[in-house]
XYZ file of N, CA, C and O in Angstrom:
764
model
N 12.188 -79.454 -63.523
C 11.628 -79.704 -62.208
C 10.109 -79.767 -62.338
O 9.518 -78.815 -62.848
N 9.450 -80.837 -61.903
C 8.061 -81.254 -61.866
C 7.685 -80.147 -60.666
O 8.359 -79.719 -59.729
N 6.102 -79.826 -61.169
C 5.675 -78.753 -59.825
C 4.255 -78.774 -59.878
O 3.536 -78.273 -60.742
N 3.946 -79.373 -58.914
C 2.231 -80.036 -58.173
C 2.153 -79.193 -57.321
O 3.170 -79.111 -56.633
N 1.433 -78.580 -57.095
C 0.650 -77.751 -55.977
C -0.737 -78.698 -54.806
O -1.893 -78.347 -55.046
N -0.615 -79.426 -54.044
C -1.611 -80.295 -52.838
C -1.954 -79.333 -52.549
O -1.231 -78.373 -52.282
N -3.672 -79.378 -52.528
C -4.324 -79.131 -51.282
C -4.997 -79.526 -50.502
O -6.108 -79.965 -50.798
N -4.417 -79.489 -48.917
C -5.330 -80.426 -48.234
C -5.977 -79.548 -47.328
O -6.015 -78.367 -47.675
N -6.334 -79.761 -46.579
C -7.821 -79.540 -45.848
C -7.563 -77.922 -44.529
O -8.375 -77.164 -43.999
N -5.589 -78.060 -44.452
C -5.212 -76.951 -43.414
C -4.509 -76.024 -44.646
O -4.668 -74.807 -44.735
N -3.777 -76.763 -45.489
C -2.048 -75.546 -46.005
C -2.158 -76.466 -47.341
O -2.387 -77.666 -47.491
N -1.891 -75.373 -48.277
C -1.053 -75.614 -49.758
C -0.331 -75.828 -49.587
O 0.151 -75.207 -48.640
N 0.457 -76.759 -50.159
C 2.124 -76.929 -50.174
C 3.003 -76.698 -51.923
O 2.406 -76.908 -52.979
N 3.774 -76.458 -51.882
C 4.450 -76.371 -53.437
C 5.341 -77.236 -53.580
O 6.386 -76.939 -53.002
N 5.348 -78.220 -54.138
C 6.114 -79.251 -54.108
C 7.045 -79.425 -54.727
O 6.472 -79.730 -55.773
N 9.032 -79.545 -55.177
C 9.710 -79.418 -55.527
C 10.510 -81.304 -55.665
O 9.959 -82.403 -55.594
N 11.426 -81.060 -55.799
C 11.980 -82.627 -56.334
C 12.452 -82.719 -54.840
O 12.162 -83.625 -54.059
N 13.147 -81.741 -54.609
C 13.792 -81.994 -52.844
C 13.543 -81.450 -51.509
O 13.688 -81.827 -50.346
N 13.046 -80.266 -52.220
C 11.714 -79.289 -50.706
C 10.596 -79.600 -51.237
O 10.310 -80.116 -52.318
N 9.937 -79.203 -50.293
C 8.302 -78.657 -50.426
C 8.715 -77.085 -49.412
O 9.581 -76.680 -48.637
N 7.296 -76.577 -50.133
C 7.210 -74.953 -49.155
C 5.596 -74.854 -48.633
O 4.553 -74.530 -49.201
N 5.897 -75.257 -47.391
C 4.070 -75.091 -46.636
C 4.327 -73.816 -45.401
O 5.234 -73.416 -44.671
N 3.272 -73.584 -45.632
C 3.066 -72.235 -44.481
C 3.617 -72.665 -43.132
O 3.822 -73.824 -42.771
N 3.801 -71.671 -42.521
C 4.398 -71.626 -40.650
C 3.297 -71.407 -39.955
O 2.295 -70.780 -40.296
N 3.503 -71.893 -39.076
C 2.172 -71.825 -37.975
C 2.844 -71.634 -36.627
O 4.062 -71.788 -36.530
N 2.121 -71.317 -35.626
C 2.495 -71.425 -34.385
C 3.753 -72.685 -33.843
O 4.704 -72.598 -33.066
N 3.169 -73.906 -34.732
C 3.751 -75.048 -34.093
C 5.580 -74.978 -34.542
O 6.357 -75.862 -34.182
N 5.982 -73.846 -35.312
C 7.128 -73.752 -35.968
C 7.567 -72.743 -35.043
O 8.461 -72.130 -35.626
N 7.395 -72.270 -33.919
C 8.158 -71.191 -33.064
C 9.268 -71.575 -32.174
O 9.935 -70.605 -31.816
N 9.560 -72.436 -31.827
C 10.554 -73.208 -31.094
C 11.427 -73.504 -32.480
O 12.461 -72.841 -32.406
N 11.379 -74.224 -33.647
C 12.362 -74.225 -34.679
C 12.501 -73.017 -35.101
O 13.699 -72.954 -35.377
N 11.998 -71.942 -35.344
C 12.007 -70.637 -35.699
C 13.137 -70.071 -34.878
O 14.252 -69.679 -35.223
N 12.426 -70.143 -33.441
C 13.383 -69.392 -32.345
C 14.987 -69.548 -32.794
O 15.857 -68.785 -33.215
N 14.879 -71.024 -32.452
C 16.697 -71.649 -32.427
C 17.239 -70.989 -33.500
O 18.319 -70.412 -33.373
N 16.292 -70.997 -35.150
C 17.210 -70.975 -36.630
C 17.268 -69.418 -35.853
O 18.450 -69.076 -35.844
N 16.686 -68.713 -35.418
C 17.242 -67.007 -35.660
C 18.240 -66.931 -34.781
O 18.968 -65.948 -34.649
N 18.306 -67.880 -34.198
C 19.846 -67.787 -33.242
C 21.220 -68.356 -33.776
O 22.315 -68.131 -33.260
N 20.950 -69.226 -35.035
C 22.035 -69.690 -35.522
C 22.784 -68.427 -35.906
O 22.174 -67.491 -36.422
N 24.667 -68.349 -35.563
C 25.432 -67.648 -35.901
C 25.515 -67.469 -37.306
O 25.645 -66.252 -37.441
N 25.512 -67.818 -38.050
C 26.121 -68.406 -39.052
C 24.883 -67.638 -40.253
O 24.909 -66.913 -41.247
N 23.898 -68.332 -39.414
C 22.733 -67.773 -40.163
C 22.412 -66.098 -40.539
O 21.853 -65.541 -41.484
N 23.062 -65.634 -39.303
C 22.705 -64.679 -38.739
C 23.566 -63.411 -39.676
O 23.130 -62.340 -40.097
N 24.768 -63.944 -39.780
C 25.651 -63.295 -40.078
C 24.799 -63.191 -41.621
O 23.966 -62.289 -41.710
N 24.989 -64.020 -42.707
C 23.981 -64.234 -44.028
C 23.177 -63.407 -44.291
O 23.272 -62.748 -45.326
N 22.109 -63.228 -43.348
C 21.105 -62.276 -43.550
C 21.099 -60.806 -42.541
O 20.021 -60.285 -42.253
N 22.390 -60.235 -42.066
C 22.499 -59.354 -41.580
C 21.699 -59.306 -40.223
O 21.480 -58.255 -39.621
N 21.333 -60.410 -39.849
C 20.272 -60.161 -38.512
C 21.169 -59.727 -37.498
O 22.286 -60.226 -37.355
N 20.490 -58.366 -36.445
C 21.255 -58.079 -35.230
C 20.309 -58.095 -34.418
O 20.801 -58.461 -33.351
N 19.214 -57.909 -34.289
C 17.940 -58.021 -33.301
C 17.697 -59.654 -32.721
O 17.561 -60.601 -33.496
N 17.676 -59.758 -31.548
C 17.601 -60.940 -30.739
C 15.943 -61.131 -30.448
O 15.169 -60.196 -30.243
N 15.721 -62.021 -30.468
C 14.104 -61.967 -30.350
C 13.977 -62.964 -29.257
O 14.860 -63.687 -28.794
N 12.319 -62.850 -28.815
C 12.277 -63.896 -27.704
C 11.223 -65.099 -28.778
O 11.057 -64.933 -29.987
N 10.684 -66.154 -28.040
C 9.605 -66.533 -28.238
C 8.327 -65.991 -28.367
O 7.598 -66.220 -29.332
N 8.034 -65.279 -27.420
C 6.570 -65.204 -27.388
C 7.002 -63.878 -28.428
O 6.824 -63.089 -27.500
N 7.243 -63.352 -29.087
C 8.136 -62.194 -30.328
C 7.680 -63.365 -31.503
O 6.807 -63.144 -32.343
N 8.178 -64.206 -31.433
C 8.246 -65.555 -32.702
C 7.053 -65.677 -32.786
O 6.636 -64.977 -33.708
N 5.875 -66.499 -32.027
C 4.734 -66.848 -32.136
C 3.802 -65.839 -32.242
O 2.745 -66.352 -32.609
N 3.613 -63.852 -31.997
C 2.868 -63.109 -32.350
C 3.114 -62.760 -34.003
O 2.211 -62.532 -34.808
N 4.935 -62.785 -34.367
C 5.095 -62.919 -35.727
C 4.301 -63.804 -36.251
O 3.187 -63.516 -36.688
N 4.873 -65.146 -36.260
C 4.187 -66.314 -36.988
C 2.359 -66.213 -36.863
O 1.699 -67.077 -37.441
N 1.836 -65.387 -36.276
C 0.295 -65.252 -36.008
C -0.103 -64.190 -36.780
O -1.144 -64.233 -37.435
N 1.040 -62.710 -36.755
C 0.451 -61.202 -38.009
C 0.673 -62.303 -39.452
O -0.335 -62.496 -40.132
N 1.934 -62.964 -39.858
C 2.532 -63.659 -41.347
C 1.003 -64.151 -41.738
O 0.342 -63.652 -42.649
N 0.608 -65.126 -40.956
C -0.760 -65.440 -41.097
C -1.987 -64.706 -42.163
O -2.654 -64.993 -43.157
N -1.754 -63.546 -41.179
C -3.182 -62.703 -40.957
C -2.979 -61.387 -42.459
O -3.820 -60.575 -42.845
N -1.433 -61.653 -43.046
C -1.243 -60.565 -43.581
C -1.045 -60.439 -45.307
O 0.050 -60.646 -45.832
N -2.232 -60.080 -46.066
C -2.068 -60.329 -47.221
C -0.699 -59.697 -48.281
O -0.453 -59.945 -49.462
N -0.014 -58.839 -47.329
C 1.251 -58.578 -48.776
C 2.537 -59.101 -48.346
O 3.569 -58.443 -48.209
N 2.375 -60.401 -48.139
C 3.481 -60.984 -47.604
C 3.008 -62.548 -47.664
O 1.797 -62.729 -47.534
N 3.847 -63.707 -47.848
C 3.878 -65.169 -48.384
C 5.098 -65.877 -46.890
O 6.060 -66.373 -47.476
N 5.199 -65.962 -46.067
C 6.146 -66.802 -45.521
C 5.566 -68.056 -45.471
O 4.444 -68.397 -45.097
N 6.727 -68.850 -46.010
C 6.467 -70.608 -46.151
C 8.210 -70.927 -45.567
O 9.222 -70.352 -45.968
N 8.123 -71.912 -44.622
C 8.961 -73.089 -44.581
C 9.499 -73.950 -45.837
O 8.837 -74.243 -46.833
N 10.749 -74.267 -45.593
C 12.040 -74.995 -46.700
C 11.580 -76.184 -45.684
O 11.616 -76.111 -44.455
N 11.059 -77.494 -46.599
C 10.876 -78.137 -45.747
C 11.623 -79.456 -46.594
O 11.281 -79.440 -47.776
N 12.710 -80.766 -46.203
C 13.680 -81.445 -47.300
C 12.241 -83.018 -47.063
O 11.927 -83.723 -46.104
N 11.774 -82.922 -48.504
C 10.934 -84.323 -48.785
C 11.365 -85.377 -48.526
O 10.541 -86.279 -48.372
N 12.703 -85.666 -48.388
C 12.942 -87.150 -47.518
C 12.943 -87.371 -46.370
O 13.200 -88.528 -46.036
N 12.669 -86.398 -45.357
C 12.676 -86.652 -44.026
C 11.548 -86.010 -43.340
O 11.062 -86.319 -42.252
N 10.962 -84.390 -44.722
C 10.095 -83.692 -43.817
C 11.051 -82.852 -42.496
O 10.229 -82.517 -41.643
N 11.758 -82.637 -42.285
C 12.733 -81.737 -41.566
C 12.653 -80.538 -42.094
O 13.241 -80.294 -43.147
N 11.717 -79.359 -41.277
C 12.266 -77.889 -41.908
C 13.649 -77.695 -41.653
O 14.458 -78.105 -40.821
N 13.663 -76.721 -42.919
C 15.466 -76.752 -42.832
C 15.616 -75.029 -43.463
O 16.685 -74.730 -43.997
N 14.542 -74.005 -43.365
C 14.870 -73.150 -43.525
C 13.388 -72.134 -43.972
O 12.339 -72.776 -43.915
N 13.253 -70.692 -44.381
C 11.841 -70.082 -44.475
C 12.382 -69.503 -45.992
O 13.500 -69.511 -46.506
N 10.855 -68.918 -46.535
C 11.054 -68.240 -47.564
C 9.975 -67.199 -47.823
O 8.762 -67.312 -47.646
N 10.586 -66.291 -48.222
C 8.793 -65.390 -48.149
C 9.095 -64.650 -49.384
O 10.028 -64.755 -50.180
N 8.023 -63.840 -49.341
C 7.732 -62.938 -50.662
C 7.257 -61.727 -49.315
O 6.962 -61.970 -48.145
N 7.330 -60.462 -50.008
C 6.930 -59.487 -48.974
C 7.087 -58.216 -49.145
O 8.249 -57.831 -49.272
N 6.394 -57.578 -49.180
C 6.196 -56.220 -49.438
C 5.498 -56.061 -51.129
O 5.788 -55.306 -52.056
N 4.416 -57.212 -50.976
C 3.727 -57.731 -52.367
C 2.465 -56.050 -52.558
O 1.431 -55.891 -51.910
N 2.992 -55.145 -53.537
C 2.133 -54.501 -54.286
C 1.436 -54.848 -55.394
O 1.937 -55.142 -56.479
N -0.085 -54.806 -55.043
C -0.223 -55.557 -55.945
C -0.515 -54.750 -57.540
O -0.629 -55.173 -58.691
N -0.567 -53.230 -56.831
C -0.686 -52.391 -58.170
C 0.544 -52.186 -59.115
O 0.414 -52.094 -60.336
N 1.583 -52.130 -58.555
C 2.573 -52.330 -59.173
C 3.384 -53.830 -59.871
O 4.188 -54.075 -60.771
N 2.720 -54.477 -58.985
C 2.824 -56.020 -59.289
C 4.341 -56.361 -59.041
O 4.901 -56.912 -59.989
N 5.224 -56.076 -57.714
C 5.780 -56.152 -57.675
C 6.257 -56.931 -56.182
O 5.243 -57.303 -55.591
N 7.231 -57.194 -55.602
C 7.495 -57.698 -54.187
C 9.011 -57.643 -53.960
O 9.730 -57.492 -54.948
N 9.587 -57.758 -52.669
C 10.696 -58.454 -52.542
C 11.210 -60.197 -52.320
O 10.819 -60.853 -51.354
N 11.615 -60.445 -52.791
C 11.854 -61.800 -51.725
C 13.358 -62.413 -50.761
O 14.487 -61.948 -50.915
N 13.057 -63.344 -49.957
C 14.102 -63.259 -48.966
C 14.375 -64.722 -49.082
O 13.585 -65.165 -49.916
N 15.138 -65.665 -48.618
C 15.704 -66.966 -48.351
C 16.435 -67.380 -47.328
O 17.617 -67.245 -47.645
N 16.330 -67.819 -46.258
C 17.196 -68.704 -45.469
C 17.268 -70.322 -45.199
O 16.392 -71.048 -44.729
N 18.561 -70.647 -45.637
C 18.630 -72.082 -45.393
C 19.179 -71.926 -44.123
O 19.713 -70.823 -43.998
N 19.259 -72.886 -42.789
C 19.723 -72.057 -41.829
C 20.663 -73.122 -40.891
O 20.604 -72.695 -39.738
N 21.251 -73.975 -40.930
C 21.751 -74.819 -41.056
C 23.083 -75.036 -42.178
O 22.842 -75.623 -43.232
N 24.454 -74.547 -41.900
C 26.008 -75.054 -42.478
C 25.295 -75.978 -43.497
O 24.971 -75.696 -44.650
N 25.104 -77.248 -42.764
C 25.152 -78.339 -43.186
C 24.063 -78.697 -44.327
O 24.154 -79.636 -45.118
N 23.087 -77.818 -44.254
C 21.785 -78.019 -45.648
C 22.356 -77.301 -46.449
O 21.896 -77.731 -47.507
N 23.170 -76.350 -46.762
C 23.188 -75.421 -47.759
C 25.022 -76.311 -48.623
O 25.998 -76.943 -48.218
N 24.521 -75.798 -49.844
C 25.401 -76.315 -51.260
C 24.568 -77.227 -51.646
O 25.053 -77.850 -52.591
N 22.913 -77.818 -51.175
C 22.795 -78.856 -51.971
C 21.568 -78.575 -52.476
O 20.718 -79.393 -52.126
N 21.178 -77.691 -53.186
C 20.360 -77.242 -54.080
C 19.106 -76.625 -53.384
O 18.299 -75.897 -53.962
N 19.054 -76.911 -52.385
C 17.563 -76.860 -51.177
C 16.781 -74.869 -51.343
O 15.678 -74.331 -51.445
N 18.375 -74.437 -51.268
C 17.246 -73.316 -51.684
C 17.125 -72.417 -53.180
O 16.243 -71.576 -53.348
N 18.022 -72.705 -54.076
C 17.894 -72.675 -55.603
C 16.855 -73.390 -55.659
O 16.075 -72.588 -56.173
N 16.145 -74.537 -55.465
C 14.733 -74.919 -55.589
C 13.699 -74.645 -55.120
O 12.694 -74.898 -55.785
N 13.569 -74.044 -53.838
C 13.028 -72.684 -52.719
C 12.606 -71.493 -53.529
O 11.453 -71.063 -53.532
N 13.516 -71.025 -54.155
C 13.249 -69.937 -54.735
C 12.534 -69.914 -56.029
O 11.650 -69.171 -56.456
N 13.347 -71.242 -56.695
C 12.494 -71.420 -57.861
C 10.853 -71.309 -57.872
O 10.127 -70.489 -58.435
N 10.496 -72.599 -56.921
C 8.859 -72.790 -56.386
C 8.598 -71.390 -56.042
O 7.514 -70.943 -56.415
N 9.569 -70.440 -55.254
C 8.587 -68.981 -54.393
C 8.485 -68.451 -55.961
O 7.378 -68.061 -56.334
N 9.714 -68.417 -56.999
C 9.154 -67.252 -57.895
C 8.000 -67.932 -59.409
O 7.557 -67.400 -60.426
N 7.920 -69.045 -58.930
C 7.008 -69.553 -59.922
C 5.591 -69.433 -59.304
O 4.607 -69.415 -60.043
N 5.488 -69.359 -58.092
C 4.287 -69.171 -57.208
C 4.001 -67.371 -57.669
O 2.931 -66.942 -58.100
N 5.067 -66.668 -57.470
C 5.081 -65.314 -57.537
C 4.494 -65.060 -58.512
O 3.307 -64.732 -58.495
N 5.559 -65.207 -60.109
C 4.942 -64.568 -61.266
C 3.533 -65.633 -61.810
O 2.592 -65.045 -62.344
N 3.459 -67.001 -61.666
C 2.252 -67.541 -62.013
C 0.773 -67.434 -61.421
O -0.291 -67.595 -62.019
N 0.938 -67.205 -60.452
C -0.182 -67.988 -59.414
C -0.497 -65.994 -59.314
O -1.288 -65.397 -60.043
N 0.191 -65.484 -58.452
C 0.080 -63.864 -58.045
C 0.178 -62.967 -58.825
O -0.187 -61.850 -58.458
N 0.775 -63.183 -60.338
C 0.697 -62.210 -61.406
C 1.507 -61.141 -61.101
O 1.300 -59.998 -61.509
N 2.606 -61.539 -60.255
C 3.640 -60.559 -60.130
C 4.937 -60.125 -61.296
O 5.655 -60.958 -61.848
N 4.999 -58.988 -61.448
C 5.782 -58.522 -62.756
C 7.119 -58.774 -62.447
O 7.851 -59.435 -63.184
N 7.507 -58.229 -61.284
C 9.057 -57.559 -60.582
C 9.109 -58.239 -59.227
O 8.246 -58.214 -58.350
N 10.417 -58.921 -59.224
C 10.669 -59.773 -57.976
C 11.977 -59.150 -57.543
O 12.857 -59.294 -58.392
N 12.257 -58.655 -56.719
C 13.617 -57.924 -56.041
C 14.094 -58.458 -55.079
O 13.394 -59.164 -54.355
N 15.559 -58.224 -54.811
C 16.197 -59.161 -52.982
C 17.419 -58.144 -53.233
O 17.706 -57.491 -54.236
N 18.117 -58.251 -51.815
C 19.037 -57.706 -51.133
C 20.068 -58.526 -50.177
O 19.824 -58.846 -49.014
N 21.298 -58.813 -50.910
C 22.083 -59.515 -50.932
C 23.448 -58.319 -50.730
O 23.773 -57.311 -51.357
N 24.237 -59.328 -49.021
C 25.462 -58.432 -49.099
C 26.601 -58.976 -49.707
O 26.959 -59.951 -50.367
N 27.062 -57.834 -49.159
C 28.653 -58.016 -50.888
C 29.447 -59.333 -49.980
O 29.797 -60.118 -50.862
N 29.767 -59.761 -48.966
C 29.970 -60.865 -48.769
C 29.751 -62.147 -48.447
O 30.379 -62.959 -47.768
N 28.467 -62.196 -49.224
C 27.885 -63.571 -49.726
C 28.119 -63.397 -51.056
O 27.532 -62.426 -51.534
N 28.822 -64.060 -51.837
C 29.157 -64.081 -53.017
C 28.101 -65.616 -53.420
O 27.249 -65.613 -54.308
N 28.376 -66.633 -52.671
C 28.189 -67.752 -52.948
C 26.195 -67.290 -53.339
O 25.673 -67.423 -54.446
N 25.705 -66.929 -52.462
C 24.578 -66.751 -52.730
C 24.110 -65.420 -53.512
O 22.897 -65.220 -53.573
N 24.916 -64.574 -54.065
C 25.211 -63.500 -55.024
C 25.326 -64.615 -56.545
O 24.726 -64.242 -57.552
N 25.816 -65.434 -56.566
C 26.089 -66.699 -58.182
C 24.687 -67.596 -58.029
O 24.083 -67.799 -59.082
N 24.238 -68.035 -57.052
C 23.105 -68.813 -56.930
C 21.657 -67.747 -57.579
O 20.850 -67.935 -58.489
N 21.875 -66.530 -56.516
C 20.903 -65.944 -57.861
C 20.663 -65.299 -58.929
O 19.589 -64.851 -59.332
N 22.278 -65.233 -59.652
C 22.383 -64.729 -61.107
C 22.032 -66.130 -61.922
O 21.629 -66.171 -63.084
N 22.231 -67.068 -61.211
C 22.063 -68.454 -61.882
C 20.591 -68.894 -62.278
O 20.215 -69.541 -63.255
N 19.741 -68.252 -61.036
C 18.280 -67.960 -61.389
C 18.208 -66.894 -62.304
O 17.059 -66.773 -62.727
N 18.702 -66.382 -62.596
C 18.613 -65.573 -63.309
C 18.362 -63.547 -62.861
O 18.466 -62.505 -63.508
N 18.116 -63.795 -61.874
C 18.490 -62.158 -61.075
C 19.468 -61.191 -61.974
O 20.240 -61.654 -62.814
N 19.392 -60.377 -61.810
C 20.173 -59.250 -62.485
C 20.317 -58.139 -61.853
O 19.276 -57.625 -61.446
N 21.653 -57.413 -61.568
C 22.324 -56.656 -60.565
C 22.204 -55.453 -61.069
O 22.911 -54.929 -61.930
N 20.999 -54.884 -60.335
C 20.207 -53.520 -60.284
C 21.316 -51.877 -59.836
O 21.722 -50.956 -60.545
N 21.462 -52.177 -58.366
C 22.442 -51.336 -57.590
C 23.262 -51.527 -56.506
O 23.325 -52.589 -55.887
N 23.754 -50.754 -56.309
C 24.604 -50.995 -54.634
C 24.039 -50.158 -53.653
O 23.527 -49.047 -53.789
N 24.193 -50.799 -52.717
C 23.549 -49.223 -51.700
C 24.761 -49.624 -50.606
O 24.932 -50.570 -49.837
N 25.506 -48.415 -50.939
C 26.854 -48.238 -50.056
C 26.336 -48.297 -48.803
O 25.303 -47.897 -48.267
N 27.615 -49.086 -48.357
C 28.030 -49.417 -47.085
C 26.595 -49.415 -46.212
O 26.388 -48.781 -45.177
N 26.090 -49.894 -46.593
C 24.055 -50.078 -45.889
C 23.946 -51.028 -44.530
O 22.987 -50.748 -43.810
N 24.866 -52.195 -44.049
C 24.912 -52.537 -43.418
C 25.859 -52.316 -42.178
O 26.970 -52.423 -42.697
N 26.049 -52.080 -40.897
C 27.290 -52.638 -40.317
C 26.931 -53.807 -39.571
O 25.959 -54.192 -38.922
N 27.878 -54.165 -39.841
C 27.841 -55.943 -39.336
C 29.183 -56.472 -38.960
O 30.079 -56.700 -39.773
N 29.278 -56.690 -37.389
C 30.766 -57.563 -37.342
C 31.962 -56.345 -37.304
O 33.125 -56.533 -37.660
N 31.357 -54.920 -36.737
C 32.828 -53.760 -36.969
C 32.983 -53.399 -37.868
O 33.788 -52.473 -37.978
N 32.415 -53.833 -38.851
C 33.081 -53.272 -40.201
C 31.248 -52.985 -41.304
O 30.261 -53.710 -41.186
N 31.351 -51.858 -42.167
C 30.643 -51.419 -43.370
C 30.477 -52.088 -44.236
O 31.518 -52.329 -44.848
N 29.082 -52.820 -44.850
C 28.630 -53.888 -45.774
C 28.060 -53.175 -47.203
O 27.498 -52.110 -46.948
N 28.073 -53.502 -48.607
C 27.281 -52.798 -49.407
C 26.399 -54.195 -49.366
O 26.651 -55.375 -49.121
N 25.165 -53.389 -49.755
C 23.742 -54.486 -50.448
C 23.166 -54.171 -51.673
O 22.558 -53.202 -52.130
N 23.646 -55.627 -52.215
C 23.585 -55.338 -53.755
C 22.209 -55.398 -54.278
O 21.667 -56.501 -54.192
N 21.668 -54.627 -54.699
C 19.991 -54.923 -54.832
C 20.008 -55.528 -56.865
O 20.688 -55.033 -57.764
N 18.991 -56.710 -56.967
C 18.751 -57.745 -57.919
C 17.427 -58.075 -58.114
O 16.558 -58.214 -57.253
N 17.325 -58.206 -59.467
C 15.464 -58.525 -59.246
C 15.578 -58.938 -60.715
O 16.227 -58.336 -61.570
N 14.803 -60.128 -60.900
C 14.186 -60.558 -62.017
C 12.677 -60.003 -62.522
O 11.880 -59.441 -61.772
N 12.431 -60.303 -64.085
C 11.299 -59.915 -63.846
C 10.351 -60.820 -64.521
O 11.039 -61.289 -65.427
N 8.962 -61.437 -64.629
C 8.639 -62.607 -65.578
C 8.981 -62.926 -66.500
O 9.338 -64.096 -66.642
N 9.019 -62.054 -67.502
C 9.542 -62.911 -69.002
C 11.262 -63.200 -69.160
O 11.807 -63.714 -70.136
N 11.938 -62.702 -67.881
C 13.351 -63.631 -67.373
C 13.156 -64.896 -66.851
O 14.007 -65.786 -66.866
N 11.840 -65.000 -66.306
C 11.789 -65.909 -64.969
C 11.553 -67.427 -66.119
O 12.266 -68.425 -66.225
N 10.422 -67.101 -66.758
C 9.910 -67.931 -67.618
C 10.365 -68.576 -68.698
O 10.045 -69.708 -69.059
N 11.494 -67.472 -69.462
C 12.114 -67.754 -70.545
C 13.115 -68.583 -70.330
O 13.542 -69.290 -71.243
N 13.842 -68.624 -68.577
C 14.726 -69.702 -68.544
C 14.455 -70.641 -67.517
O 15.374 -71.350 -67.108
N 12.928 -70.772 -66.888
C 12.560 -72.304 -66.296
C 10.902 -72.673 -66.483
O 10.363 -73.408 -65.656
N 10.134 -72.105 -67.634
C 8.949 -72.171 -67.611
C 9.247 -73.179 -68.549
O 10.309 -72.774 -69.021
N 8.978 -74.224 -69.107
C 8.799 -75.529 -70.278
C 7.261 -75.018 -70.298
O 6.577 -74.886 -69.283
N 6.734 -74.694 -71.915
C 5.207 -74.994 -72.408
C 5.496 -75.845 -73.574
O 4.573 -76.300 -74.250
């Protein structure tokens, strides 16, 4: 995967073969709003908190303002359609470490590589650009599909933290995974 970094005159963008990842701004709170309402979505990333708008646009204004944290838009290069967010967050920088998160948010975008290339760009941004050592995420036990997507990046299955979620009536474990640079590099850095 070819990877150009633009800069123009408002936002960096990271450019991928089929996303790009450019920052959120205010003007993304109405697409923001709707994706946190998708069911589907919702269920994925354990969300139970309902938010309003004017909730969306003071977020999208601290993301801004806040240096240990990266939120960028999944945005698909043939149409320019955001189609999902990605962040880095809870970036120490003494430890050189972070979490990161992914939503494609949309049924219909996800199986087609959009955010295996999302993540790629966030953790090549991470360990290159930010000099981050340790990249971690939290994935429940029934997303499997996206449990193989990031052993495929190469992630490696740290712990469980019993039954951590309830979601839907019933007790979730979250499997905690984290790569660390010389994983990241050794299987997508080409020198």
């Amino acid at each position: 995967m070819e990877k150009e970094i633009i800069t123009m005159s408002y936002a960096g963008f990271l450019m991928g073969d089929k996303v790009y990842l450019r920052p959120m701004n205010v003007e993304d709170v109405d697409w923001y709003y709707q994706n946190l309402h998708e069911p589907e979505m919702r269920r994925w990333t354990g969300t139970k908190r309902h938010f309003t708008k004017e909730f969306i646009a003071a977020y999208l204004e601290r993301k801004g303002q806040d240096d240990s944290s990266v939120l960028l838009a999944i945005v698909r290069r043939e149409d320019d359609r955001p189609i999902g967010d990605i962040a880095l967050q809870d970036i120490d920088p003494s430890n050189r470490c972070c979490n990161i998160r992914v939503a494609i948010n949309q049924t219909a975008d996800t199986g087609k590589g959009y955010g295996s290339e999302a993540m790629k760009l966030m953790l090549d941004y991470g360990f290159g650009v930010l000099g981050l050592h340790r990249i971690e995420l939290n994935v429940f036990d029934y997303n499997g599909r996206a449990m193989h997507v990031y052993e495929k990046l190469g992630f490696k299955r740290e712990g469980v933290q019993r039954e951590a979620l309830f979601y839907d009536h019933a007790y979730h474990d979250s499997i905690l995974m984290s790569i660390l640079e010389d994983e990241f590099r050794a299987i997508h850095v080409r020198r």
